[in-house]
């Protein structure tokens, strides 16, 4: 059976990657999961300076998902290069670094500090406010995304992934990113959401809003992947609510080249390898030999 995938210039032994922010930097996960068995990993989002994130409560469970308002807590790019990269890079060859900034120049500064590391790719998280544009999220501003990717491309020639927000002008944003040289899209980040604590008559989260992830979002994100693949025929990482091998195949049939597993890691640290095993068994039962040959192969006739 051939599970290898090619996503732009990146080659991976299988299509299962870990999604940013849902496994830390593997400090705990590595005790339960052999990261080298996966296609690759996307690191927790890195900013220029360390960030504490939001005060608690930062998580609220919903019947079929999780709302998080972590606030992008991370140790900053310097600490990543100095203390995390040396051991993380020994665990998995395909490490893709997820970064975010509050301005184009902040993104560029982070990239310049990462320059000496041989990471496999860069993922731009654009679901954050752009202070140079009055706090409007990059993901709501195709012009800002165009400028961001154009400037990034001047200093970074490697594998470049842009992670889309599922809300906002997603087709215009995708077009802006691809027209300036992004190699692939991650579809998608979490959905803006709320949870209420009726006893306190307050939001269940310290920051009123959060982002919904987990099985609840899978049907929504699946459609985004389908629509974006139909429109752009570009490499896509499907990401949203994946908990089984069948979920992975659904994303691949809709046009994803590979997938990222997120919230499932929080429930069970061995989710990703279980999902990989399930995918193999599913392909075997379907009599399919090659995962990449199934990409976008959804039959559209009734
Ligand atoms: C606790 C938590 C932290 C996250 N942190 C980040 C992050 O730092 N950067 C990022 O781009 N996405 C982050 N995400 C979004 C996930 O990478 C993923 O896009 C989203 O959760 C949807 O996938 P899932 O339903 O499989 O979790 C985070 C999600 C969760 C649940």
Coordinates of C-alpha atoms and ligand atoms in Angstrom, one line a residue:
X1 CA 0.0 0.0 0.0
X2 CA 1.3 3.4 -0.9
X3 CA 0.5 6.1 1.6
X4 CA 3.1 8.6 0.5
X5 CA 1.9 12.1 -0.3
X6 CA 3.4 15.0 -2.2
X7 CA 2.2 18.5 -1.1
X8 CA 3.8 21.1 -3.3
X9 CA 7.6 20.4 -2.9
X10 CA 7.1 18.5 0.4
X11 CA 7.1 14.7 0.5
X12 CA 5.7 12.7 3.4
X13 CA 5.4 9.0 4.2
X14 CA 1.7 9.4 4.9
X15 CA -1.0 12.2 5.0
X16 CA -1.3 12.5 8.8
X17 CA 0.1 15.7 10.3
X18 CA -0.4 17.2 13.7
X19 CA -2.2 20.6 13.8
X20 CA -0.7 23.6 15.4
X21 CA -1.4 24.3 19.1
X22 CA -2.9 21.0 19.9
X23 CA 0.2 19.1 21.0
X24 CA 2.4 21.9 22.4
X25 CA 5.9 21.2 21.2
X26 CA 5.5 17.5 22.0
X27 CA 7.0 17.7 25.5
X28 CA 4.3 15.4 26.8
X29 CA 3.1 13.8 23.6
X30 CA 6.5 12.3 22.8
X31 CA 6.1 10.0 25.8
X32 CA 2.9 8.5 24.2
X33 CA 3.4 8.8 20.5
X34 CA 6.3 8.2 18.1
X35 CA 6.2 11.4 16.1
X36 CA 8.4 9.8 13.4
X37 CA 5.5 7.6 12.3
X38 CA 3.5 10.6 11.1
X39 CA 3.7 12.6 7.8
X40 CA 4.8 15.6 9.8
X41 CA 3.9 18.2 12.5
X42 CA 2.9 21.8 12.6
X43 CA 4.4 23.5 15.7
X44 CA 2.5 25.7 18.1
X45 CA 2.1 29.2 16.8
X46 CA 5.2 31.3 17.4
X47 CA 5.3 35.0 17.9
X48 CA 8.3 37.4 18.0
X49 CA 8.1 37.8 21.7
X50 CA 6.9 35.3 24.3
X51 CA 3.1 35.5 25.1
X52 CA 1.3 34.4 28.2
X53 CA -2.0 34.0 26.4
X54 CA -5.4 34.8 28.0
X55 CA -6.2 34.3 31.7
X56 CA -8.4 31.2 32.5
X57 CA -11.0 30.0 31.8
X58 CA -9.6 29.3 28.3
X59 CA -11.4 26.2 27.3
X60 CA -15.1 25.3 27.2
X61 CA -16.4 21.9 26.1
X62 CA -19.4 21.6 23.8
X63 CA -21.4 18.4 23.0
X64 CA -19.3 17.8 19.9
X65 CA -16.3 20.1 20.2
X66 CA -14.1 22.4 22.1
X67 CA -14.1 26.2 22.3
X68 CA -10.6 27.6 23.1
X69 CA -9.5 31.0 23.9
X70 CA -5.8 30.2 24.7
X71 CA -4.7 33.5 23.2
X72 CA -1.7 32.0 21.3
X73 CA 0.4 31.4 24.4
X74 CA 4.0 30.5 23.3
X75 CA 7.6 31.0 24.4
X76 CA 8.5 33.2 21.4
X77 CA 10.8 32.5 18.4
X78 CA 14.1 32.9 20.2
X79 CA 13.3 30.3 22.9
X80 CA 12.0 28.0 20.1
X81 CA 15.3 28.2 18.2
X82 CA 17.5 27.8 21.3
X83 CA 15.7 25.3 23.5
X84 CA 13.0 23.5 21.5
X85 CA 14.3 23.0 18.0
X86 CA 17.4 21.0 19.0
X87 CA 15.4 18.0 20.5
X88 CA 12.2 18.4 18.5
X89 CA 14.0 18.2 15.2
X90 CA 15.4 14.8 16.2
X91 CA 11.9 13.3 16.5
X92 CA 10.4 14.1 13.1
X93 CA 12.0 15.2 9.8
X94 CA 8.9 17.2 8.5
X95 CA 8.6 20.0 11.1
X96 CA 6.6 22.9 9.8
X97 CA 6.8 26.0 11.8
X98 CA 3.5 27.9 12.4
X99 CA 4.0 31.7 13.0
X100 CA 1.8 34.7 13.5
X101 CA 2.4 38.4 13.8
X102 CA 0.4 41.6 14.3
X103 CA 2.0 43.2 11.3
X104 CA 3.8 42.3 8.1
X105 CA 7.1 43.4 9.6
X106 CA 6.5 41.2 12.7
X107 CA 6.0 38.1 10.4
X108 CA 9.2 39.0 8.6
X109 CA 11.2 39.4 11.7
X110 CA 10.1 36.0 13.0
X111 CA 11.1 34.4 9.7
X112 CA 14.5 36.1 9.7
X113 CA 15.2 34.7 13.3
X114 CA 14.2 31.2 12.0
X115 CA 16.5 31.5 9.0
X116 CA 19.3 29.2 10.3
X117 CA 17.0 26.2 11.1
X118 CA 16.4 23.6 8.4
X119 CA 12.7 23.3 9.0
X120 CA 10.5 21.7 6.3
X121 CA 8.1 24.5 5.8
X122 CA 6.4 27.6 7.2
X123 CA 2.7 27.9 8.0
X124 CA 1.3 31.5 8.3
X125 CA -1.5 31.8 10.7
X126 CA -3.5 34.8 9.4
X127 CA -6.3 34.6 11.9
X128 CA -4.9 37.4 14.0
X129 CA -5.4 41.1 14.1
X130 CA -3.2 43.4 11.9
X131 CA -2.4 46.4 14.1
X132 CA -1.3 48.3 11.0
X133 CA -4.8 48.0 9.6
X134 CA -6.7 49.0 12.8
X135 CA -6.9 45.5 14.2
X136 CA -8.8 44.0 11.2
X137 CA -7.7 40.3 11.0
X138 CA -5.5 39.5 8.0
X139 CA -8.0 36.7 7.2
X140 CA -10.7 39.3 6.5
X141 CA -8.4 41.4 4.3
X142 CA -7.3 39.9 1.0
X143 CA -5.2 43.0 0.3
X144 CA -3.2 42.5 3.5
X145 CA -2.7 38.8 2.8
X146 CA -1.4 39.6 -0.7
X147 CA 1.1 42.1 0.8
X148 CA 2.1 39.6 3.5
X149 CA 2.7 36.7 1.2
X150 CA 4.5 38.9 -1.3
X151 CA 6.9 40.2 1.4
X152 CA 7.4 36.7 2.9
X153 CA 8.3 35.3 -0.5
X154 CA 11.1 37.9 -0.8
X155 CA 12.9 36.4 2.1
X156 CA 11.7 32.8 2.3
X157 CA 11.9 30.5 -0.7
X158 CA 10.9 27.2 1.0
X159 CA 7.6 25.4 1.4
X160 CA 5.0 28.0 2.3
X161 CA 1.6 27.2 3.6
X162 CA -1.1 29.8 4.4
X163 CA -3.6 28.7 7.1
X164 CA -7.1 30.1 6.3
X165 CA -9.8 31.2 8.6
X166 CA -13.1 29.5 7.9
X167 CA -14.9 32.8 8.1
X168 CA -14.4 36.0 6.1
X169 CA -13.8 36.3 2.3
X170 CA -12.0 32.9 2.1
X171 CA -11.9 32.6 -1.7
X172 CA -10.4 36.1 -2.1
X173 CA -7.9 35.4 0.6
X174 CA -7.0 32.1 -0.9
X175 CA -6.5 33.7 -4.3
X176 CA -4.4 36.5 -2.8
X177 CA -2.1 33.9 -1.1
X178 CA -1.7 31.7 -4.1
X179 CA -1.2 34.5 -6.5
X180 CA 1.8 35.7 -4.5
X181 CA 3.4 32.3 -4.4
X182 CA 2.0 30.3 -1.4
X183 CA 2.5 26.6 -2.1
X184 CA -0.4 25.2 -0.2
X185 CA -3.4 26.1 2.0
X186 CA -4.4 24.8 5.4
X187 CA -8.2 24.7 5.5
X188 CA -9.0 25.7 8.2
X189 CA -8.6 27.3 11.6
X190 CA -11.3 27.3 14.3
X191 CA -14.8 28.9 14.0
X192 CA -15.6 32.0 16.1
X193 CA -17.9 30.7 18.9
X194 CA -19.3 31.3 22.4
X195 CA -20.3 29.3 25.5
X196 CA -22.3 30.8 28.4
X197 CA -22.1 30.1 32.1
X198 CA -25.7 30.8 33.1
X199 CA -25.0 30.8 36.8
X200 CA -22.6 33.6 36.5
X201 CA -24.5 35.1 33.5
X202 CA -21.1 35.5 31.8
X203 CA -19.2 33.9 29.0
X204 CA -17.7 30.6 30.0
X205 CA -14.4 32.0 28.6
X206 CA -12.3 34.8 30.0
X207 CA -12.3 36.6 26.6
X208 CA -16.0 36.3 25.7
X209 CA -15.3 34.5 22.4
X210 CA -13.2 31.6 21.4
X211 CA -12.6 29.2 18.5
X212 CA -14.7 26.1 18.0
X213 CA -12.8 22.9 16.9
X214 CA -13.5 19.2 17.0
X215 CA -16.1 16.9 15.3
X216 CA -18.7 19.7 15.3
X217 CA -16.8 21.6 12.6
X218 CA -15.9 18.6 10.3
X219 CA -18.9 18.9 7.9
X220 CA -18.4 22.6 7.6
X221 CA -14.6 22.5 6.9
X222 CA -15.1 19.5 4.6
X223 CA -17.2 21.7 2.3
X224 CA -14.6 24.5 2.4
X225 CA -12.0 22.0 1.3
X226 CA -14.2 20.8 -1.5
X227 CA -15.0 24.3 -2.7
X228 CA -11.4 25.5 -2.5
X229 CA -10.1 22.4 -4.4
X230 CA -12.8 22.8 -7.1
X231 CA -11.8 26.5 -7.5
X232 CA -8.0 26.4 -7.2
X233 CA -6.8 22.8 -7.7
X234 CA -4.0 23.6 -5.3
X235 CA -2.4 21.5 -2.5
X236 CA -4.6 21.6 0.6
X237 CA -4.1 20.4 4.2
X238 CA -7.6 19.5 5.4
X239 CA -8.0 20.4 9.1
X240 CA -11.1 20.3 11.2
X241 CA -12.7 17.6 13.4
X242 CA -10.7 14.6 12.2
X243 CA -11.0 11.7 14.7
X244 CA -10.9 8.6 12.4
X245 CA -9.3 7.1 9.3
X246 CA -12.7 7.6 7.6
X247 CA -12.6 11.3 8.3
X248 CA -9.2 11.5 6.6
X249 CA -10.4 9.7 3.5
X250 CA -13.4 12.1 3.3
X251 CA -11.1 15.1 3.3
X252 CA -8.9 13.5 0.6
X253 CA -11.8 12.6 -1.6
X254 CA -12.9 16.3 -1.3
X255 CA -9.5 17.4 -2.6
X256 CA -7.1 17.5 0.4
X257 CA -3.6 16.3 -0.2
X258 CA -3.0 15.6 3.5
X259 CA -4.7 16.4 6.8
X260 CA -3.9 17.8 10.2
X261 CA -5.3 16.2 13.4
X262 CA -6.0 18.8 16.1
X263 CA -8.4 18.5 19.0
X264 CA -8.3 14.7 18.9
X265 CA -4.8 14.9 20.3
X266 CA -6.2 16.5 23.5
X267 CA -8.6 13.6 24.1
X268 CA -6.1 10.8 23.4
X269 CA -2.4 11.5 22.7
X270 CA -2.2 8.4 20.5
X271 CA -5.1 9.6 18.2
X272 CA -2.8 10.3 15.2
X273 CA -1.3 6.8 15.0
X274 CA -4.7 5.2 15.6
X275 CA -6.1 7.3 12.8
X276 CA -3.2 6.3 10.5
X277 CA -3.9 2.6 11.3
X278 CA -7.6 3.0 10.6
X279 CA -6.8 4.7 7.3
X280 CA -4.7 1.7 6.3
X281 CA -7.4 -0.8 7.2
X282 CA -10.1 1.3 5.4
X283 CA -8.1 1.4 2.2
X284 CA -7.5 -2.3 2.5
X285 CA -11.3 -3.0 2.8
X286 CA -12.0 -0.7 -0.1
X287 CA -9.3 -2.4 -2.2
X288 CA -7.4 0.8 -2.7
X289 CA -3.7 0.8 -3.0
X290 CA -2.7 4.4 -3.3
X291 CA -3.9 7.3 -1.1
X292 CA -2.7 10.0 -3.5
X293 CA -4.7 8.5 -6.4
X294 CA -7.9 9.2 -4.4
X295 CA -7.3 13.0 -4.0
X296 CA -10.3 14.9 -5.3
X297 CA -11.8 11.7 -6.6
X298 CA -15.3 12.3 -5.2
X299 CA -17.9 11.1 -7.7
X300 CA -20.2 14.1 -8.4
X301 CA -22.9 12.4 -10.5
X302 CA -26.0 11.5 -8.5
Ligands
LIG1 C1 -6.1 24.4 22.1 C2 -5.9 24.8 20.7 C3 -4.8 25.6 20.4 C4 -4.6 26.0 19.0 N1 -3.5 26.8 18.7 C5 -3.3 27.2 17.4 C6 -2.1 27.9 17.1 O1 -1.3 28.2 17.9 N2 -2.0 28.3 15.8 C7 -2.9 27.9 14.8 O2 -2.7 28.2 13.6 N3 -4.0 27.1 15.1 C8 -4.2 26.8 16.4 N4 -5.3 26.0 16.7 C9 -6.2 25.5 15.6 C10 -5.9 24.1 15.2 O3 -4.5 24.0 14.7 C11 -6.9 23.6 14.1 O4 -6.8 24.4 13.0 C12 -8.3 23.6 14.6 O5 -8.4 23.2 16.0 C13 -9.2 22.7 13.8 O6 -8.8 21.3 13.8 P1 -9.4 20.2 14.9 O7 -10.9 20.3 14.8 O8 -8.9 18.9 14.4 O9 -8.9 20.6 16.2 C14 -5.5 25.6 18.0 C15 -6.6 24.8 18.4 C16 -6.8 24.4 19.7 C17 -8.0 23.5 20.0

